mmCIF file of C-alpha atoms in Angstrom:
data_model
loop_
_atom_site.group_PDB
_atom_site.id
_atom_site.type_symbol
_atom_site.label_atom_id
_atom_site.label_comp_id
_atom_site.label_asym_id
_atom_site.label_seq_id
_atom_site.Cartn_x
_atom_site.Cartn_y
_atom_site.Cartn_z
ATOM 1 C CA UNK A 1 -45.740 -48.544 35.708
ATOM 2 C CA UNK A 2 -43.706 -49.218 32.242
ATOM 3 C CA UNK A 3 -44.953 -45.683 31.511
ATOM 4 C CA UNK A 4 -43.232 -43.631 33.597
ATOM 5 C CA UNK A 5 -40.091 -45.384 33.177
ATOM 6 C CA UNK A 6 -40.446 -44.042 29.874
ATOM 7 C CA UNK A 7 -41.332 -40.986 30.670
ATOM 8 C CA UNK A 8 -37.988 -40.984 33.146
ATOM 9 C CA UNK A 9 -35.886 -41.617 30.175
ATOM 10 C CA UNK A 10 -37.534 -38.656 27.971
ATOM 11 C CA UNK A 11 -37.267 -36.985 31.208
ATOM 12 C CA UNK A 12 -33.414 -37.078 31.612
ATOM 13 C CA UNK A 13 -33.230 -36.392 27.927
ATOM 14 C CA UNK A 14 -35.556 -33.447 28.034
ATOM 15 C CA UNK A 15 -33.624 -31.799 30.840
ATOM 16 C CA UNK A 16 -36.205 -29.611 31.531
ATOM 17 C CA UNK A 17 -38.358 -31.665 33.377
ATOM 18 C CA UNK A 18 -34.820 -32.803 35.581
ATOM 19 C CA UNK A 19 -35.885 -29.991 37.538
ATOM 20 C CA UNK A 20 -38.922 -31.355 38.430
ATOM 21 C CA UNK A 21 -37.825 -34.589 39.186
ATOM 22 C CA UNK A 22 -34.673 -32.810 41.690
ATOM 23 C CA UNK A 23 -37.802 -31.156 43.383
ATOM 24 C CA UNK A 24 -39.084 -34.752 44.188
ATOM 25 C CA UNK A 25 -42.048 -34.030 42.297
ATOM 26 C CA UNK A 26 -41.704 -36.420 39.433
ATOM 27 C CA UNK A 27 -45.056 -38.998 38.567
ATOM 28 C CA UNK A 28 -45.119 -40.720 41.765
#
């Protein structure tokens, strides 16, 4: 899924969604 690559990049960038992503939440 090309789109949540994306979203992973805007993620990092954002920083505010790191946290979610730490959590092992992320779009999976």
């Amino acid at each position: 899924m090309l789109d949540v690559d994306v979203l992973d990049h805007m993620v990092i960038g954002q920083g505010r969604w790191v946290s979610l992503k730490e959590r092992g939440l992320g779009f999976a």
